[in-house]
Coordinates of C-alpha atoms and ligand atoms in Angstrom, one line a residue:
M1 CA -40.4 5.4 -84.5
T2 CA -37.6 5.0 -87.1
A3 CA -34.5 3.3 -85.8
Q4 CA -31.2 5.1 -85.9
L5 CA -28.5 3.4 -88.0
I6 CA -25.3 1.9 -86.6
D7 CA -22.8 2.9 -89.2
G8 CA -20.3 0.0 -89.4
V9 CA -18.3 1.8 -92.1
A10 CA -17.7 4.9 -90.0
L11 CA -16.9 3.0 -86.9
A12 CA -14.6 0.7 -88.7
R13 CA -12.7 3.8 -90.1
L14 CA -12.3 5.1 -86.6
W15 CA -10.9 1.8 -85.3
R16 CA -8.7 1.3 -88.4
E17 CA -7.1 4.7 -87.8
R18 CA -6.3 3.7 -84.2
V19 CA -4.7 0.4 -85.5
R20 CA -2.7 2.4 -88.0
E21 CA -1.3 4.7 -85.3
R22 CA -0.4 1.7 -83.1
T23 CA 1.2 0.0 -86.1
V24 CA 3.5 3.0 -86.7
A25 CA 4.4 2.9 -83.0
L26 CA 5.3 -0.8 -83.3
Q27 CA 7.3 -0.2 -86.4
T28 CA 9.6 2.3 -84.6
R29 CA 10.5 -0.7 -82.4
G30 CA 11.3 -2.8 -85.5
I31 CA 8.1 -4.8 -85.6
Q32 CA 5.6 -4.8 -88.5
P33 CA 2.4 -6.8 -87.7
G34 CA 2.0 -9.7 -90.2
L35 CA -1.1 -11.6 -91.2
A36 CA -1.1 -14.7 -93.4
V37 CA -4.4 -15.7 -95.1
I38 CA -4.8 -19.1 -96.6
L39 CA -7.6 -19.8 -99.1
V40 CA -8.1 -23.3 -100.4
G41 CA -10.3 -23.8 -103.4
D42 CA -12.3 -21.2 -105.4
H43 CA -15.4 -20.5 -103.3
P44 CA -16.5 -17.1 -104.9
A45 CA -17.6 -15.5 -101.6
S46 CA -14.5 -16.6 -99.8
Q47 CA -12.4 -15.0 -102.6
V48 CA -14.1 -11.7 -102.0
Y49 CA -13.6 -12.0 -98.2
V50 CA -9.9 -12.8 -98.3
R51 CA -9.2 -10.0 -100.8
N52 CA -10.9 -7.6 -98.5
K53 CA -8.9 -8.8 -95.5
V54 CA -5.6 -8.5 -97.4
K55 CA -6.5 -5.0 -98.6
A56 CA -7.4 -3.9 -95.1
C57 CA -4.0 -5.1 -93.9
Q58 CA -2.3 -3.1 -96.5
E59 CA -4.2 0.0 -95.6
V60 CA -3.1 0.0 -91.9
G61 CA 0.5 -0.8 -92.8
F62 CA 0.6 -4.5 -92.0
H63 CA 2.7 -7.1 -93.8
S64 CA 0.2 -9.5 -95.3
V65 CA 0.5 -12.8 -97.3
L66 CA -2.2 -14.4 -99.2
E67 CA -1.7 -18.0 -100.0
T68 CA -4.2 -19.6 -102.5
H69 CA -4.2 -23.3 -103.0
P70 CA -6.3 -25.5 -105.3
A71 CA -9.3 -27.3 -103.9
H72 CA -7.5 -30.7 -104.2
L73 CA -4.8 -29.6 -101.7
S74 CA -4.3 -32.5 -99.2
E75 CA -5.0 -32.1 -95.5
D76 CA -1.4 -33.0 -94.7
A77 CA -0.1 -30.3 -97.2
L78 CA -2.3 -27.7 -95.6
L79 CA -1.2 -28.7 -92.1
A80 CA 2.4 -28.4 -93.2
R81 CA 1.8 -24.8 -94.5
V82 CA 0.1 -23.9 -91.1
R83 CA 3.1 -25.3 -89.2
A84 CA 5.5 -23.3 -91.4
L85 CA 3.6 -20.1 -90.7
N86 CA 3.6 -21.0 -87.0
A87 CA 7.3 -20.9 -87.1
D88 CA 7.6 -17.7 -89.2
P89 CA 8.6 -14.8 -87.0
T90 CA 7.2 -12.2 -89.6
I91 CA 3.7 -13.7 -89.2
H92 CA 1.8 -12.8 -86.1
G93 CA -1.7 -13.9 -87.2
I94 CA -2.8 -16.9 -89.3
L95 CA -6.3 -17.2 -90.8
V96 CA -7.5 -20.2 -92.8
Q97 CA -10.6 -19.1 -94.6
L98 CA -13.6 -21.3 -94.0
P99 CA -15.4 -23.3 -95.4
L100 CA -12.6 -25.8 -96.4
P101 CA -13.2 -28.5 -99.0
P102 CA -15.0 -31.5 -97.5
H103 CA -11.9 -33.8 -97.5
I104 CA -10.2 -31.5 -95.1
D105 CA -11.0 -31.7 -91.4
A106 CA -11.4 -27.9 -90.6
Q107 CA -11.2 -28.4 -86.8
R108 CA -7.9 -30.3 -87.2
V109 CA -6.5 -27.4 -89.2
I110 CA -7.7 -24.8 -86.7
E111 CA -6.2 -26.8 -83.8
T112 CA -2.8 -26.8 -85.7
I113 CA -2.6 -23.0 -85.7
A114 CA -0.6 -21.8 -82.8
P115 CA -3.1 -20.3 -80.3
E116 CA -1.0 -17.1 -80.0
K117 CA -1.4 -16.7 -83.8
D118 CA -5.1 -17.7 -84.0
V119 CA -6.4 -14.2 -84.7
D120 CA -9.8 -15.7 -85.7
G121 CA -10.2 -16.9 -82.1
F122 CA -11.4 -20.4 -83.3
H123 CA -8.8 -22.6 -81.6
V124 CA -10.2 -24.4 -78.5
A125 CA -7.6 -22.7 -76.4
N126 CA -9.1 -19.3 -77.4
A127 CA -12.7 -20.6 -77.2
G128 CA -11.9 -21.9 -73.7
A129 CA -10.3 -18.6 -72.7
L130 CA -13.5 -16.8 -73.7
M131 CA -15.7 -19.3 -71.9
V132 CA -13.8 -18.8 -68.6
G133 CA -13.1 -15.1 -69.0
Q134 CA -9.3 -15.3 -69.5
P135 CA -7.3 -13.2 -72.0
G136 CA -7.3 -14.6 -75.5
F137 CA -8.5 -13.8 -79.0
W138 CA -12.2 -13.2 -79.4
P139 CA -13.9 -14.2 -82.7
C140 CA -14.0 -11.1 -84.9
T141 CA -17.7 -10.9 -85.8
P142 CA -19.1 -11.0 -82.3
Y143 CA -16.2 -8.8 -81.0
G144 CA -17.2 -6.2 -83.7
C145 CA -20.9 -6.5 -82.6
M146 CA -19.8 -5.8 -79.0
K147 CA -17.9 -2.7 -80.2
M148 CA -20.9 -1.5 -82.0
L149 CA -23.0 -1.8 -78.8
E150 CA -20.3 0.1 -76.9
H151 CA -20.2 2.8 -79.6
I152 CA -24.0 3.6 -79.3
G153 CA -23.7 3.6 -75.5
F154 CA -25.7 0.4 -75.0
D155 CA -24.6 -1.2 -71.8
P156 CA -25.8 -4.9 -71.8
C157 CA -25.7 -5.1 -68.0
G158 CA -29.1 -6.3 -66.7
K159 CA -30.6 -6.3 -70.3
H160 CA -32.2 -9.2 -72.0
A161 CA -30.1 -10.3 -75.1
V162 CA -31.4 -12.7 -77.6
V163 CA -28.9 -14.3 -80.0
I164 CA -30.4 -16.2 -83.0
G165 CA -27.9 -18.8 -84.2
R166 CA -25.6 -21.1 -82.3
S167 CA -22.5 -21.4 -84.6
N168 CA -19.0 -21.6 -83.1
I169 CA -18.0 -18.6 -85.1
V170 CA -20.8 -16.2 -84.1
G171 CA -23.8 -17.4 -82.0
K172 CA -22.0 -19.1 -79.1
P173 CA -19.2 -16.6 -78.7
M174 CA -21.7 -13.7 -79.0
A175 CA -23.7 -15.2 -76.2
L176 CA -20.6 -15.5 -74.0
M177 CA -19.5 -11.9 -74.7
L178 CA -22.9 -10.6 -73.8
L179 CA -22.9 -12.8 -70.7
H180 CA -19.6 -11.4 -69.6
A181 CA -21.1 -8.0 -70.0
H182 CA -23.8 -9.1 -67.5
A183 CA -26.7 -9.5 -69.9
T184 CA -29.4 -12.1 -69.4
V185 CA -28.8 -14.2 -72.6
T186 CA -31.1 -16.4 -74.5
I187 CA -29.8 -18.5 -77.5
C188 CA -32.3 -19.4 -80.1
H189 CA -31.7 -21.7 -83.0
S190 CA -33.4 -23.9 -85.6
A191 CA -35.2 -26.1 -83.0
T192 CA -36.5 -23.1 -80.9
V193 CA -40.3 -23.2 -80.6
D194 CA -41.9 -19.8 -81.0
L195 CA -38.9 -17.6 -81.8
A196 CA -41.0 -14.5 -81.7
Q197 CA -42.0 -15.1 -78.0
H198 CA -38.3 -14.8 -77.1
T199 CA -37.3 -11.9 -79.4
R200 CA -40.3 -9.8 -78.2
Q201 CA -38.7 -9.8 -74.7
A202 CA -35.3 -8.7 -76.0
D203 CA -33.6 -5.4 -75.4
V204 CA -30.9 -6.4 -78.0
I205 CA -31.3 -9.1 -80.7
V206 CA -28.3 -10.4 -82.6
V207 CA -29.3 -12.3 -85.7
A208 CA -26.7 -14.8 -87.1
V209 CA -28.6 -17.5 -89.1
G210 CA -27.7 -16.9 -92.7
K211 CA -31.3 -16.8 -94.0
R212 CA -33.4 -13.8 -95.2
G213 CA -36.4 -12.5 -93.3
V214 CA -35.7 -14.4 -90.0
L215 CA -36.6 -11.3 -88.0
T216 CA -39.7 -9.2 -88.8
A217 CA -41.1 -6.1 -87.2
D218 CA -43.8 -8.0 -85.3
M219 CA -41.0 -9.9 -83.4
V220 CA -39.3 -6.8 -82.1
K221 CA -39.9 -4.8 -79.0
P222 CA -40.1 -1.0 -79.7
G223 CA -36.7 0.6 -79.1
A224 CA -34.7 -2.6 -79.2
V225 CA -31.3 -2.7 -80.7
V226 CA -31.0 -5.0 -83.7
I227 CA -27.7 -6.3 -85.0
D228 CA -27.9 -8.1 -88.3
V229 CA -24.9 -10.5 -89.0
G230 CA -26.5 -12.1 -92.0
M231 CA -25.0 -11.8 -95.5
N232 CA -27.4 -13.0 -98.2
R233 CA -28.6 -12.0 -101.6
D234 CA -32.2 -11.2 -102.5
E235 CA -34.0 -12.4 -105.7
A236 CA -32.5 -9.4 -107.5
G237 CA -29.0 -10.4 -106.4
K238 CA -28.7 -7.5 -104.0
L239 CA -26.8 -8.0 -100.7
C240 CA -29.1 -8.2 -97.7
G241 CA -29.0 -9.5 -94.1
D242 CA -31.2 -11.9 -92.0
V243 CA -33.5 -9.1 -90.8
D244 CA -36.4 -7.6 -92.7
F245 CA -34.6 -4.2 -92.6
E246 CA -37.4 -1.9 -93.9
G247 CA -40.0 -3.4 -91.6
V248 CA -37.8 -3.7 -88.4
R249 CA -36.4 -0.2 -88.8
Q250 CA -39.9 1.2 -88.1
V251 CA -39.9 -0.5 -84.7
A252 CA -36.3 -0.8 -83.4
G253 CA -34.4 1.9 -81.6
W254 CA -31.1 1.1 -83.4
I255 CA -30.3 -1.2 -86.4
T256 CA -27.3 -2.2 -88.4
P257 CA -27.6 -2.1 -92.2
V258 CA -26.4 -4.8 -94.6
P259 CA -24.1 -3.9 -96.3
G260 CA -22.3 -1.4 -94.2
G261 CA -23.0 -2.8 -90.7
V262 CA -21.3 -5.8 -89.1
G263 CA -19.1 -6.8 -92.1
P264 CA -16.6 -3.9 -92.0
M265 CA -16.3 -4.3 -88.2
T266 CA -15.5 -8.0 -88.6
I267 CA -12.4 -7.2 -90.7
T268 CA -11.5 -4.4 -88.4
M269 CA -11.5 -6.7 -85.3
L270 CA -9.2 -9.1 -87.3
L271 CA -6.8 -6.2 -87.7
V272 CA -7.1 -5.4 -83.9
N273 CA -6.4 -9.1 -83.0
T274 CA -3.4 -9.2 -85.4
L275 CA -2.0 -6.0 -84.0
Q276 CA -2.4 -7.3 -80.4
A277 CA -0.6 -10.6 -81.4
A278 CA 2.3 -8.5 -82.7
E279 CA 2.3 -6.2 -79.6
R280 CA 2.5 -9.4 -77.4
V281 CA 5.6 -10.5 -79.2
A282 CA 7.1 -7.0 -78.7
T283 CA 6.6 -7.0 -74.9
Ligands
LIG301 N1 -15.6 -17.7 -93.2 C1 -16.7 -16.9 -92.9 N2 -16.3 -16.1 -91.9 C2 -15.1 -16.4 -91.5 C3 -14.2 -15.9 -90.5 O1 -14.5 -15.0 -89.7 N3 -13.0 -16.5 -90.5 C4 -12.6 -17.5 -91.3 N4 -11.4 -18.0 -91.1 N5 -13.4 -18.0 -92.2 C5 -14.7 -17.5 -92.3

């Protein structure tokens, strides 16, 4: 069996077209969705990510602001910028790119973003809303993964989902979203004993570790859906995920490629969240 590819680029295009249409509708009511992205320091990967986010905003007709600050920016100065954006009516979403330099308390910065502008879904108010099933912003990467499952007609209800990774950004919210969709969820992490024993039981595996080769073909049940959140480089400098793609695609039913899988959907869900933030202001 060779797995079918879940094309994140095509699905993202479809969603961005919908976002663009809803943006036009909002603009007729005098509102243009606005996203502010703050980058502190010169982390090379972060620079690429924020540029892609701002470009995506422009493509769907959003107002977007990119603020770049030197790595030595003080925490107080950053908090002051976040508070100013909280009060700016042209800005509906605020994103502070992570990681932040070590002298800045990232959690403190996140908690300073107004929850109704926290389009990353990282504020405790939004994390708590996800936990109890109340409306709020969902973190973009797991949200995008859920949309990919929906797109291929995979209903998690009654299925066994294994999430590898327990970060606040991906692993934990991913597990909660799958749980809300009535999956039986196992969260595996660096202290898990015998990872393969868990993954072999899974109907869907989401891998979000940040390390190449975490999931190999012998760890996958034939026909399972495999979602690769990883973004790494191989020894030749080529972009690759956490999954041994060539091996696992021989066993899985569906698989996301890297690049062209989860990445484009993450940015797309950021657009969806920002649009929703603007629509809330409009109602
Ligand atoms: N760094 C890596 N991924 C993300 C993300 O989704 N949001 C923010 N703010 N920073 C990140």
